[in-house]
CSV table of C-alpha atoms and ligand atoms in Angstrom, one decimal:
chain,number,residue,atom,x,y,z
H,1,MET,CA,6.7,21.7,-10.7
H,2,THR,CA,8.6,18.9,-9.0
H,3,GLY,CA,10.0,18.9,-5.5
H,4,LEU,CA,13.3,17.4,-6.5
H,5,ILE,CA,15.6,20.4,-6.8
H,6,ASN,CA,18.8,19.6,-5.0
H,7,LYS,CA,17.4,16.4,-3.5
H,8,ARG,CA,20.2,13.9,-2.9
H,9,ILE,CA,19.3,10.5,-4.4
H,10,ILE,CA,21.3,7.3,-4.6
H,11,LEU,CA,20.0,5.3,-7.6
H,12,GLY,CA,21.0,1.7,-7.1
H,13,ILE,CA,20.9,-0.7,-10.0
H,14,SER,CA,21.1,-4.5,-9.8
H,15,GLY,CA,21.5,-7.0,-12.5
H,16,GLY,CA,18.3,-7.4,-14.5
H,17,ILE,CA,17.3,-6.8,-18.1
H,18,ALA,CA,15.2,-3.8,-16.9
H,19,ALA,CA,18.4,-2.0,-15.9
H,20,TYR,CA,18.2,0.0,-19.2
H,21,LYS,CA,15.1,1.8,-17.9
H,22,SER,CA,17.1,3.2,-15.0
H,23,ALA,CA,19.1,5.3,-17.5
H,24,PHE,CA,15.8,7.1,-18.4
H,25,LEU,CA,15.0,7.4,-14.7
H,26,ALA,CA,18.4,8.9,-14.0
H,27,ARG,CA,17.8,11.4,-16.8
H,28,LEU,CA,14.4,12.4,-15.5
H,29,LEU,CA,15.8,12.9,-12.0
H,30,VAL,CA,18.7,15.0,-13.2
H,31,LYS,CA,16.5,17.1,-15.4
H,32,ALA,CA,14.2,17.8,-12.4
H,33,GLY,CA,17.2,19.2,-10.5
H,34,ALA,CA,18.0,16.2,-8.3
H,35,LYS,CA,21.6,15.3,-7.4
H,36,VAL,CA,22.0,11.7,-8.4
H,37,ASN,CA,24.8,9.2,-7.4
H,38,VAL,CA,24.5,5.9,-9.2
H,39,VAL,CA,25.6,2.6,-7.5
H,40,MET,CA,25.8,-0.5,-9.6
H,41,THR,CA,26.2,-4.1,-8.6
H,42,GLN,CA,28.5,-6.3,-10.7
H,43,GLY,CA,25.4,-8.0,-12.2
H,44,ALA,CA,24.0,-4.6,-13.4
H,45,GLN,CA,27.2,-3.9,-15.3
H,46,ALA,CA,26.6,-7.0,-17.4
H,47,PHE,CA,23.4,-5.2,-18.7
H,48,ILE,CA,24.5,-1.6,-19.0
H,49,GLN,CA,27.7,0.3,-18.8
H,50,PRO,CA,28.6,2.6,-15.8
H,51,LEU,CA,29.7,5.2,-18.4
H,52,THR,CA,26.1,5.7,-19.5
H,53,PHE,CA,25.1,6.8,-16.0
H,54,GLN,CA,28.3,8.9,-15.6
H,55,ALA,CA,27.3,10.8,-18.7
H,56,LEU,CA,23.7,11.2,-17.6
H,57,THR,CA,24.4,12.2,-14.0
H,58,GLY,CA,27.7,14.0,-14.4
H,59,HIS,CA,29.2,11.9,-11.5
H,60,PRO,CA,31.4,8.9,-11.5
H,61,VAL,CA,29.5,5.7,-10.9
H,62,HIS,CA,30.1,3.7,-7.7
H,63,THR,CA,30.8,0.1,-8.3
H,64,HIS,CA,33.1,-1.2,-5.6
H,65,LEU,CA,33.0,-1.4,-1.8
H,66,LEU,CA,36.6,-0.9,-1.0
H,67,ASN,CA,38.0,0.9,-4.0
H,68,PRO,CA,40.9,3.1,-2.7
H,69,GLU,CA,40.3,5.7,-5.5
H,70,ALA,CA,36.5,5.9,-4.7
H,71,GLU,CA,37.2,6.0,-0.9
H,72,ALA,CA,39.6,8.9,-1.5
H,73,GLY,CA,36.6,10.8,-3.1
H,74,MET,CA,33.3,9.9,-1.5
H,75,GLY,CA,33.7,6.9,0.7
H,76,HIS,CA,30.9,4.4,1.2
H,77,ILE,CA,30.0,5.8,4.7
H,78,GLU,CA,30.0,9.3,3.4
H,79,LEU,CA,27.8,8.3,0.5
H,80,ALA,CA,25.4,6.5,2.9
H,81,ARG,CA,25.2,9.8,5.0
H,82,TRP,CA,24.9,12.0,1.9
H,83,ALA,CA,21.7,10.3,0.6
H,84,GLU,CA,18.2,11.6,1.3
H,85,LEU,CA,16.7,8.7,-0.5
H,86,ILE,CA,18.0,5.4,-1.9
H,87,ILE,CA,16.0,3.9,-4.7
H,88,ILE,CA,17.0,0.6,-6.2
H,89,ALA,CA,15.6,0.0,-9.6
H,90,PRO,CA,15.6,-2.8,-10.7
H,91,THR,CA,15.9,-4.8,-7.5
H,92,THR,CA,16.5,-8.5,-8.4
H,93,ALA,CA,15.1,-11.5,-6.4
H,94,ASP,CA,18.7,-12.1,-5.3
H,95,LEU,CA,19.2,-8.6,-4.0
H,96,MET,CA,15.9,-8.8,-2.1
H,97,ALA,CA,17.1,-12.0,-0.4
H,98,ARG,CA,20.4,-10.4,0.5
H,99,LEU,CA,18.9,-7.3,1.9
H,100,ALA,CA,16.3,-9.3,3.8
H,101,THR,CA,19.1,-11.2,5.5
H,102,GLY,CA,21.2,-8.1,6.2
H,103,HIS,CA,24.1,-9.1,3.9
H,104,ALA,CA,26.7,-6.4,3.3
H,105,GLY,CA,29.0,-8.2,0.7
H,106,ASP,CA,29.0,-5.3,-1.9
H,107,LEU,CA,28.7,-1.6,-2.0
H,108,LEU,CA,24.9,-1.4,-2.6
H,109,THR,CA,23.9,-3.8,0.3
H,110,THR,CA,26.4,-2.0,2.6
H,111,LEU,CA,24.9,1.4,1.8
H,112,CYS,CA,21.4,0.1,2.6
H,113,LEU,CA,22.7,-1.0,6.0
H,114,ALA,CA,24.8,2.1,6.7
H,115,SER,CA,22.3,4.7,5.6
H,116,LYS,CA,19.6,6.3,7.6
H,117,ALA,CA,17.8,7.4,4.5
H,118,PRO,CA,14.6,5.6,3.4
H,119,VAL,CA,15.3,2.8,0.9
H,120,HIS,CA,12.7,2.2,-1.8
H,121,LEU,CA,13.0,-1.0,-3.8
H,122,ALA,CA,11.5,-1.6,-7.2
H,123,PRO,CA,11.5,-5.4,-7.7
H,124,ALA,CA,11.7,-6.6,-11.3
H,125,MET,CA,11.9,-10.2,-12.2
H,126,ASN,CA,10.2,-13.0,-14.0
H,127,GLN,CA,6.6,-13.4,-12.9
H,128,ALA,CA,7.1,-16.9,-11.4
H,129,MET,CA,10.1,-15.7,-9.5
H,130,TRP,CA,8.0,-12.8,-8.1
H,131,GLN,CA,5.2,-15.2,-7.1
H,132,HIS,CA,7.6,-17.7,-5.5
H,133,PRO,CA,6.9,-18.0,-1.7
H,134,ALA,CA,10.6,-17.3,-1.0
H,135,THR,CA,10.4,-13.9,-2.8
H,136,GLN,CA,7.0,-13.1,-1.2
H,137,ARG,CA,8.4,-13.9,2.2
H,138,ASN,CA,11.5,-11.7,1.5
H,139,ALA,CA,9.1,-8.9,0.4
H,140,GLN,CA,7.2,-9.2,3.6
H,141,LEU,CA,10.4,-9.3,5.7
H,142,LEU,CA,11.8,-6.3,3.9
H,143,THR,CA,8.7,-4.2,4.5
H,144,GLU,CA,8.9,-5.2,8.2
H,145,LEU,CA,12.5,-4.1,8.2
H,146,GLY,CA,11.4,-0.6,7.0
H,147,TYR,CA,12.1,-0.9,3.3
H,148,THR,CA,9.4,0.4,1.0
H,149,LEU,CA,8.5,-1.8,-1.9
H,150,ILE,CA,7.3,-0.2,-5.2
H,151,PRO,CA,4.8,-2.7,-6.7
H,152,PRO,CA,6.0,-4.3,-9.9
H,153,ALA,CA,4.0,-3.7,-13.0
H,154,GLU,CA,2.0,-6.3,-14.9
H,155,GLY,CA,2.3,-7.2,-18.5
H,156,GLU,CA,4.4,-9.0,-21.1
H,157,GLN,CA,7.9,-9.7,-19.8
H,158,ALA,CA,11.3,-9.8,-21.7
H,159,CYS,CA,11.3,-13.6,-21.2
H,160,GLY,CA,7.9,-13.9,-23.0
H,161,ASP,CA,5.9,-14.6,-19.8
H,162,VAL,CA,2.9,-12.5,-18.9
H,163,GLY,CA,2.3,-11.4,-15.3
H,164,ALA,CA,3.5,-9.2,-12.5
H,165,GLY,CA,7.2,-8.5,-12.2
H,166,ARG,CA,8.0,-5.8,-14.8
H,167,LEU,CA,9.9,-2.8,-13.6
H,168,PRO,CA,7.4,0.2,-13.7
H,169,GLU,CA,8.1,2.7,-16.5
H,170,PRO,CA,10.7,5.4,-15.7
H,171,GLU,CA,7.9,8.1,-15.6
H,172,THR,CA,6.0,6.0,-12.9
H,173,LEU,CA,9.1,5.6,-10.8
H,174,PHE,CA,9.9,9.3,-11.2
H,175,SER,CA,6.3,10.2,-10.0
H,176,TRP,CA,6.8,7.8,-7.1
H,177,ILE,CA,10.0,9.6,-6.0
H,178,ASP,CA,8.5,13.0,-6.6
H,179,SER,CA,5.4,12.2,-4.5
H,180,PHE,CA,7.7,10.9,-1.8
H,181,PHE,CA,9.6,14.1,-1.6
H,182,LYS,CA,6.5,16.2,-2.0
H,183,SER,CA,4.6,14.5,0.9
H,184,SER,CA,4.9,16.7,3.9
H,185,PHE,CA,5.9,13.9,6.2
H,186,PHE,CA,9.4,14.1,4.7
H,187,LYS,CA,9.8,17.8,5.2
H,188,ASN,CA,12.5,18.9,7.7
H,189,SER,CA,13.6,15.3,8.1
H,190,PHE,CA,16.7,15.6,6.0
H,191,VAL,CA,18.1,19.1,6.2
H,192,GLU,CA,21.5,19.6,4.7
H,193,SER,CA,23.5,17.8,7.3
H,194,ASN,CA,26.0,15.0,7.4
H,195,GLN,CA,24.0,13.3,10.1
H,196,PRO,CA,20.4,13.2,8.9
H,197,GLU,CA,17.6,12.4,11.2
H,198,PRO,CA,15.6,9.3,10.3
H,199,ALA,CA,12.6,10.2,8.2
H,200,LYS,CA,9.3,10.8,10.0
H,201,LYS,CA,6.8,8.0,9.4
H,202,LEU,CA,3.9,8.8,7.1
H,203,GLY,CA,1.3,8.0,9.7
H,204,GLU,CA,2.7,10.0,12.6
H,205,GLY,CA,0.1,12.1,14.2
H,206,LEU,CA,-2.7,10.5,12.2
H,207,ARG,CA,-5.7,8.7,13.7
H,208,ILE,CA,-6.8,5.8,11.4
H,209,THR,CA,-9.9,3.8,11.8
H,210,ILE,CA,-10.3,0.5,9.9
H,211,THR,CA,-13.2,-1.9,9.7
H,212,ALA,CA,-12.5,-5.5,9.0
H,213,GLY,CA,-14.1,-9.0,8.7
H,214,PRO,CA,-17.7,-9.9,8.2
H,215,THR,CA,-20.8,-8.8,10.0
H,216,GLN,CA,-23.2,-11.5,11.2
H,217,GLU,CA,-26.9,-10.7,11.1
H,218,PRO,CA,-28.9,-13.0,13.4
H,219,LEU,CA,-32.0,-14.8,12.3
H,220,ASP,CA,-32.7,-16.5,15.6
H,221,PRO,CA,-30.4,-17.3,18.6
H,222,VAL,CA,-28.4,-20.0,16.7
H,223,ARG,CA,-28.5,-18.8,13.0
H,224,TYR,CA,-27.2,-15.8,11.1
H,225,LEU,CA,-26.5,-14.3,7.7
H,226,SER,CA,-22.9,-13.6,6.9
H,227,ASN,CA,-20.1,-13.9,4.3
H,228,HIS,CA,-16.6,-15.4,3.9
H,229,SER,CA,-14.5,-12.4,5.0
H,230,SER,CA,-11.6,-13.7,7.1
H,231,GLY,CA,-10.5,-10.2,8.2
H,232,LYS,CA,-6.9,-10.8,6.8
H,233,MET,CA,-6.9,-7.8,4.5
H,234,GLY,CA,-8.3,-5.4,7.1
H,235,TYR,CA,-5.9,-6.6,9.8
H,236,ALA,CA,-3.0,-6.3,7.4
H,237,LEU,CA,-3.9,-2.7,6.8
H,238,ALA,CA,-4.1,-2.1,10.6
H,239,ALA,CA,-0.6,-3.6,11.1
H,240,ALA,CA,0.7,-1.5,8.2
H,241,ALA,CA,-0.8,1.7,9.7
H,242,VAL,CA,0.9,1.0,13.1
H,243,GLU,CA,4.2,0.5,11.3
H,244,GLN,CA,3.7,3.9,9.7
H,245,GLY,CA,3.3,5.4,13.2
H,246,ALA,CA,-0.4,6.1,13.2
H,247,THR,CA,-2.9,5.6,16.1
H,248,VAL,CA,-5.0,2.8,14.9
H,249,LYS,CA,-8.5,1.7,15.8
H,250,LEU,CA,-9.9,-1.5,14.4
H,251,ILE,CA,-13.6,-2.3,14.3
H,252,SER,CA,-13.8,-6.0,13.7
H,253,GLY,CA,-16.5,-8.5,12.9
H,254,PRO,CA,-16.0,-12.1,14.2
H,255,VAL,CA,-12.7,-13.5,12.9
H,256,ASN,CA,-10.0,-15.9,14.0
H,257,LEU,CA,-7.1,-13.5,13.9
H,258,ALA,CA,-4.8,-12.0,16.5
H,259,ILE,CA,-5.1,-8.3,17.0
H,260,PRO,CA,-1.9,-6.7,15.5
H,261,ASP,CA,0.4,-5.2,18.1
H,262,GLY,CA,-0.4,-1.6,18.9
H,263,VAL,CA,-3.9,-1.7,17.5
H,264,HIS,CA,-7.0,-0.9,19.7
H,265,CYS,CA,-9.8,-3.2,18.6
H,266,THR,CA,-13.6,-3.0,19.1
H,267,HIS,CA,-15.3,-6.3,18.5
H,268,ILE,CA,-18.8,-6.1,16.9
H,269,THR,CA,-21.2,-8.6,15.4
H,270,THR,CA,-23.8,-6.8,13.4
H,271,ALA,CA,-23.8,-3.9,10.9
H,272,ALA,CA,-25.8,-1.8,13.3
H,273,GLN,CA,-23.1,-2.3,16.0
H,274,MET,CA,-20.3,-1.6,13.5
H,275,LEU,CA,-22.1,1.7,12.5
H,276,GLU,CA,-22.4,2.7,16.2
H,277,ALA,CA,-18.7,2.0,16.8
H,278,CYS,CA,-17.6,3.9,13.7
H,279,GLU,CA,-19.9,6.9,14.4
H,280,LYS,CA,-18.4,7.2,17.9
H,281,LEU,CA,-14.9,7.6,16.3
H,282,ARG,CA,-16.0,9.8,13.4
H,283,SER,CA,-14.9,13.1,14.9
H,284,THR,CA,-11.5,11.7,16.0
H,285,THR,CA,-10.7,9.9,12.8
H,286,ASP,CA,-8.5,11.4,10.1
H,287,VAL,CA,-8.5,8.5,7.8
H,288,PHE,CA,-11.3,5.9,7.6
H,289,ILE,CA,-10.8,2.7,5.7
H,290,ALA,CA,-13.8,0.4,5.3
H,291,CYS,CA,-12.4,-3.0,4.5
H,292,ALA,CA,-15.2,-5.0,6.2
H,293,ALA,CA,-17.7,-7.1,4.3
H,294,VAL,CA,-20.8,-5.6,5.8
H,295,ALA,CA,-24.0,-7.6,5.2
H,296,ASP,CA,-26.2,-5.4,3.0
H,297,TYR,CA,-29.4,-6.9,4.5
H,298,ARG,CA,-30.6,-8.2,7.9
H,299,ALA,CA,-33.7,-10.1,9.0
H,300,GLU,CA,-36.6,-7.7,9.6
H,301,ALA,CA,-37.5,-9.6,12.8
H,302,VAL,CA,-35.1,-11.8,14.8
H,303,ALA,CA,-36.9,-14.8,16.3
H,304,ASP,CA,-36.5,-15.0,20.1
H,305,GLN,CA,-36.3,-18.8,20.1
H,306,LYS,CA,-34.7,-21.2,17.6
H,307,MET,CA,-37.0,-21.4,14.5
H,308,LYS,CA,-38.3,-24.9,14.3
H,309,LYS,CA,-38.4,-26.9,11.1
H,310,GLN,CA,-42.1,-27.4,10.2
H,311,ALA,CA,-43.0,-30.9,9.0
H,312,ASN,CA,-45.6,-29.5,6.6
H,313,GLN,CA,-43.5,-26.5,5.3
H,314,ASP,CA,-41.0,-27.0,2.4
H,315,GLU,CA,-40.2,-23.3,2.1
H,316,LEU,CA,-39.3,-20.6,4.5
H,317,ILE,CA,-39.5,-17.0,3.3
H,318,LEU,CA,-37.4,-14.6,5.2
H,319,LYS,CA,-38.1,-10.9,5.0
H,320,LEU,CA,-34.9,-8.9,4.9
H,321,VAL,CA,-34.4,-5.1,5.3
H,322,LYS,CA,-31.5,-3.0,4.2
H,323,ASN,CA,-28.7,-2.3,6.6
H,324,PRO,CA,-27.3,1.2,7.0
H,325,ASP,CA,-24.4,2.0,4.8
H,326,ILE,CA,-21.6,2.7,7.3
H,327,LEU,CA,-19.0,4.0,4.8
H,328,ALA,CA,-21.5,6.4,3.1
H,329,THR,CA,-22.5,7.6,6.5
H,330,MET,CA,-18.9,8.3,7.5
H,331,ALA,CA,-18.2,10.0,4.2
H,332,GLN,CA,-21.1,12.4,4.3
H,333,ALA,CA,-20.0,16.0,4.1
H,334,THR,CA,-20.2,18.0,7.3
H,335,VAL,CA,-21.2,21.6,7.7
H,336,ASP,CA,-19.1,22.0,10.9
H,337,THR,CA,-15.7,23.2,9.7
H,338,HIS,CA,-14.1,22.3,13.1
H,339,LYS,CA,-15.1,18.6,12.6
H,340,PRO,CA,-14.4,17.9,8.9
H,341,ARG,CA,-15.4,14.5,7.6
H,342,PRO,CA,-12.6,11.9,7.6
H,343,PHE,CA,-10.7,11.0,4.4
H,344,CYS,CA,-12.7,8.0,3.4
H,345,VAL,CA,-11.5,4.9,1.6
H,346,GLY,CA,-13.8,2.0,0.6
H,347,PHE,CA,-13.3,-1.4,-0.8
H,348,ALA,CA,-15.4,-2.8,-3.6
H,349,ALA,CA,-15.7,-6.5,-3.7
H,350,GLU,CA,-17.1,-7.4,-7.1
H,351,THR,CA,-17.5,-10.5,-9.2
H,352,GLN,CA,-18.1,-8.7,-12.6
H,353,GLN,CA,-17.5,-5.2,-14.1
H,354,VAL,CA,-15.2,-4.7,-11.2
H,355,GLU,CA,-13.7,-1.4,-12.2
H,356,ASP,CA,-17.0,0.2,-13.3
H,357,TYR,CA,-18.8,-0.8,-10.1
H,358,ALA,CA,-15.9,0.3,-8.0
H,359,GLN,CA,-15.7,3.8,-9.6
H,360,ASP,CA,-19.5,4.1,-9.3
H,361,LYS,CA,-19.2,3.4,-5.5
H,362,LEU,CA,-16.3,5.9,-5.3
H,363,VAL,CA,-18.5,8.7,-6.6
H,364,ARG,CA,-21.9,7.6,-5.2
H,365,LYS,CA,-20.6,7.2,-1.6
H,366,ASN,CA,-18.6,10.4,-1.8
H,367,LEU,CA,-15.2,8.7,-1.2
H,368,ASP,CA,-11.6,9.8,-1.6
H,369,ALA,CA,-10.4,6.4,-2.7
H,370,ILE,CA,-11.7,2.9,-3.4
H,371,VAL,CA,-9.9,-0.4,-3.7
H,372,ALA,CA,-11.4,-2.6,-6.4
H,373,ASN,CA,-11.2,-6.3,-5.4
H,374,ASP,CA,-12.2,-8.9,-8.0
H,375,VAL,CA,-13.6,-11.6,-5.7
H,376,SER,CA,-14.6,-13.9,-8.6
H,377,ASP,CA,-11.0,-15.3,-8.4
H,378,SER,CA,-10.7,-17.5,-5.4
H,379,SER,CA,-6.9,-17.0,-5.2
H,380,ILE,CA,-7.6,-13.4,-4.1
H,381,GLY,CA,-10.3,-11.7,-2.1
H,382,PHE,CA,-12.3,-13.5,0.6
H,383,GLY,CA,-10.4,-15.7,2.9
H,384,SER,CA,-7.2,-16.0,0.6
H,385,ASP,CA,-3.7,-15.2,1.8
H,386,GLU,CA,-3.0,-13.1,-1.3
H,387,ASN,CA,-4.8,-10.3,-3.0
H,388,ARG,CA,-4.6,-8.2,-6.2
H,389,VAL,CA,-6.4,-4.9,-6.4
H,390,ILE,CA,-6.8,-1.7,-8.3
H,391,LEU,CA,-6.7,1.5,-6.3
H,392,PHE,CA,-8.8,4.4,-7.6
H,393,THR,CA,-8.1,7.8,-6.0
H,394,ARG,CA,-10.4,10.8,-6.6
H,395,ALA,CA,-9.4,14.5,-6.6
H,396,GLY,CA,-12.4,16.5,-7.7
H,397,GLU,CA,-13.6,15.3,-11.1
H,398,CYS,CA,-10.3,13.5,-11.7
H,399,ILE,CA,-10.0,9.7,-11.0
H,400,HIS,CA,-6.6,8.1,-11.0
H,401,ARG,CA,-6.3,4.3,-11.6
H,402,ASP,CA,-3.4,2.4,-10.0
H,403,PRO,CA,-3.2,-1.4,-10.3
H,404,LEU,CA,-1.3,-3.3,-7.6
H,405,PRO,CA,-0.1,-6.7,-8.6
H,406,GLN,CA,-0.8,-9.9,-6.7
H,407,SER,CA,1.1,-10.4,-3.4
H,408,SER,CA,0.5,-11.5,0.1
H,409,LYS,CA,-2.1,-9.4,2.0
H,410,GLY,CA,0.6,-8.3,4.4
H,411,VAL,CA,2.7,-6.8,1.6
H,412,LEU,CA,-0.3,-5.4,-0.3
H,413,GLY,CA,-1.6,-3.8,2.9
H,414,GLN,CA,1.7,-2.0,3.4
H,415,GLN,CA,1.8,-0.8,-0.3
H,416,LEU,CA,-1.9,0.3,-0.2
H,417,LEU,CA,-1.4,2.2,3.0
H,418,PHE,CA,1.7,3.9,1.8
H,419,LYS,CA,-0.1,5.1,-1.4
H,420,LEU,CA,-3.2,6.1,0.5
H,421,LEU,CA,-1.2,8.2,3.0
H,422,VAL,CA,0.8,9.9,0.3
H,423,PHE,CA,-2.4,10.8,-1.5
H,424,TYR,CA,-4.1,11.9,1.8
H,425,LYS,CA,-1.1,14.2,2.5
H,426,GLU,CA,-1.2,15.6,-1.0
H,427,GLN,CA,-5.0,16.3,-0.6
H,428,GLN,CA,-4.4,18.0,2.7
H,429,LYS,CA,-2.0,20.4,1.1
H,430,SER,CA,-4.2,21.3,-1.8
G,501,PMT,O1,-11.4,-10.3,4.9
G,501,PMT,P1,-10.6,-11.0,3.8
G,501,PMT,O2,-11.0,-12.5,3.8
G,501,PMT,O3,-9.2,-10.7,3.9
G,501,PMT,O4,-11.2,-10.5,2.4
G,501,PMT,C1,-11.0,-9.2,2.1
G,501,PMT,C2,-12.2,-8.5,1.4
G,501,PMT,C3,-12.5,-9.3,0.1
G,501,PMT,C4,-13.4,-8.6,2.4
G,501,PMT,C5,-11.9,-7.0,1.2
G,501,PMT,O5,-10.8,-7.0,0.4
G,501,PMT,C6,-13.0,-6.3,0.5
G,501,PMT,O6,-13.2,-6.3,-0.7
G,501,PMT,N1,-13.9,-5.7,1.4
G,501,PMT,C7,-15.1,-5.0,1.0
G,501,PMT,C8,-16.2,-6.0,1.0
G,501,PMT,C9,-17.6,-5.4,0.6
G,501,PMT,O7,-18.5,-5.5,1.4
G,501,PMT,O8,-17.6,-4.7,-0.5
G,501,PMT,P2,-19.0,-4.0,-1.0
G,501,PMT,O9,-18.6,-3.7,-2.5
G,501,PMT,O10,-20.2,-4.8,-0.8
G,501,PMT,O11,-19.1,-2.7,-0.2
G,501,PMT,C10,-18.5,-1.4,-0.6
G,501,PMT,C11,-17.9,-0.7,0.5
G,501,PMT,O12,-19.0,-0.2,1.4
G,501,PMT,C12,-17.0,-1.5,1.4
G,501,PMT,O13,-15.9,-0.6,1.8
G,501,PMT,C13,-17.8,-1.9,2.6
G,501,PMT,O14,-17.1,-2.0,3.8
G,501,PMT,C14,-18.8,-0.7,2.7
G,501,PMT,N2,-20.1,-1.0,3.2
G,501,PMT,C15,-20.9,-1.9,2.5
G,501,PMT,C16,-22.2,-2.1,3.0
G,501,PMT,C17,-22.7,-1.4,4.2
G,501,PMT,N3,-23.9,-1.6,4.7
G,501,PMT,N4,-21.8,-0.6,4.8
G,501,PMT,C18,-20.6,-0.4,4.4
G,501,PMT,O15,-19.8,0.4,5.0
């Protein structure tokens, strides 16, 4: 059963070949009991007729900002107030740019400025256009402005290119909208009223702990074992969690990044210190996200003084011992029902069989979700500004796979966090 009965949705459509998919989406929404008003840009009407949507939704389609006839019915401000959710699918690169700069030159952009309803954008465009730094910058800006971006799907495009930029299938968009309304954060926010309150943020009232960066395991006073983690992914998640209204604690290995505003950070160096810091927060953490690249091993004995190079010794054998697994420790089941274990999310940095290893860790470490990161590709993963991941969520025996296309770590962090919190809230209810 969906939670869409009588929900008031504006379906915005801008001018892209994927506009036809929105007809199916409109049909699914109406079938589920939602009240749908369609707003089309001029470009959209070059791809699909307003009459199609009028027939599907039972309402006239809105196409002009200052149309006396339309204003006599439901004017643009009234329409902006009426909406509980605005979803724009497809959102073109041009519309993203106009929204990012606050333009209000047509009905759709005006509604986005005038409405207090959450606005979700489903970008759809050629893969090179999606990857272009200008589009990625606009995506980042839009998320900072409070828009929610629905990650585009990957695959073959209408133009023949292959990559990220396809509009997700209507069923995927429908489930996105359905989970948005089902998630409890939205409840009571938009009661039947002409002056809706702004939606509560997803993370309000939640305590989120995130680990980030590498650990350094000393060999002697001047040398250590470590890895290439820059902390960018973990810090992006922390910033996204603050934007969603959560209380955020970051436990960070040594990195060269500024602490995001509103985040409380504990700096650590070794895995043992990271474990200690995490354990202290365990009973006051609702959601734990382990993004840090923790060294699996440390030196059995750390030399007090700098180890000297021996003239007669061509080899040096180090004995390493296993570090504790921080994430698995945090995810252990507790018997104390007053202090349940946090909802635990891991990352899996893999260079081969990425999906298999990630799912194995998801189950073996008793996690709720895991983010599979293919670090064999240097454009994503360790140190890079961008990332591309697959999110696996687990409910009982059931594992759900959700690929997120390549984008900046800032945008990906926001998308990941949104999905994780929606899933967390669904799990809390069940
Ligand atoms: O920091 P960036 O440069 O932005 O790069 C981001 C990243 C590649 C580091 C990040 O996206 C990522 O994949 N982080 C996980 C790295 C890792 O150590 O993966 P793993 O597969 O070895 O570990 C699995 C999980 O167990 C991870 O959540 C890790 O934090 C956790 N772990 C591992 C070992 C250990 N002793 N304790 C742990 O908690």
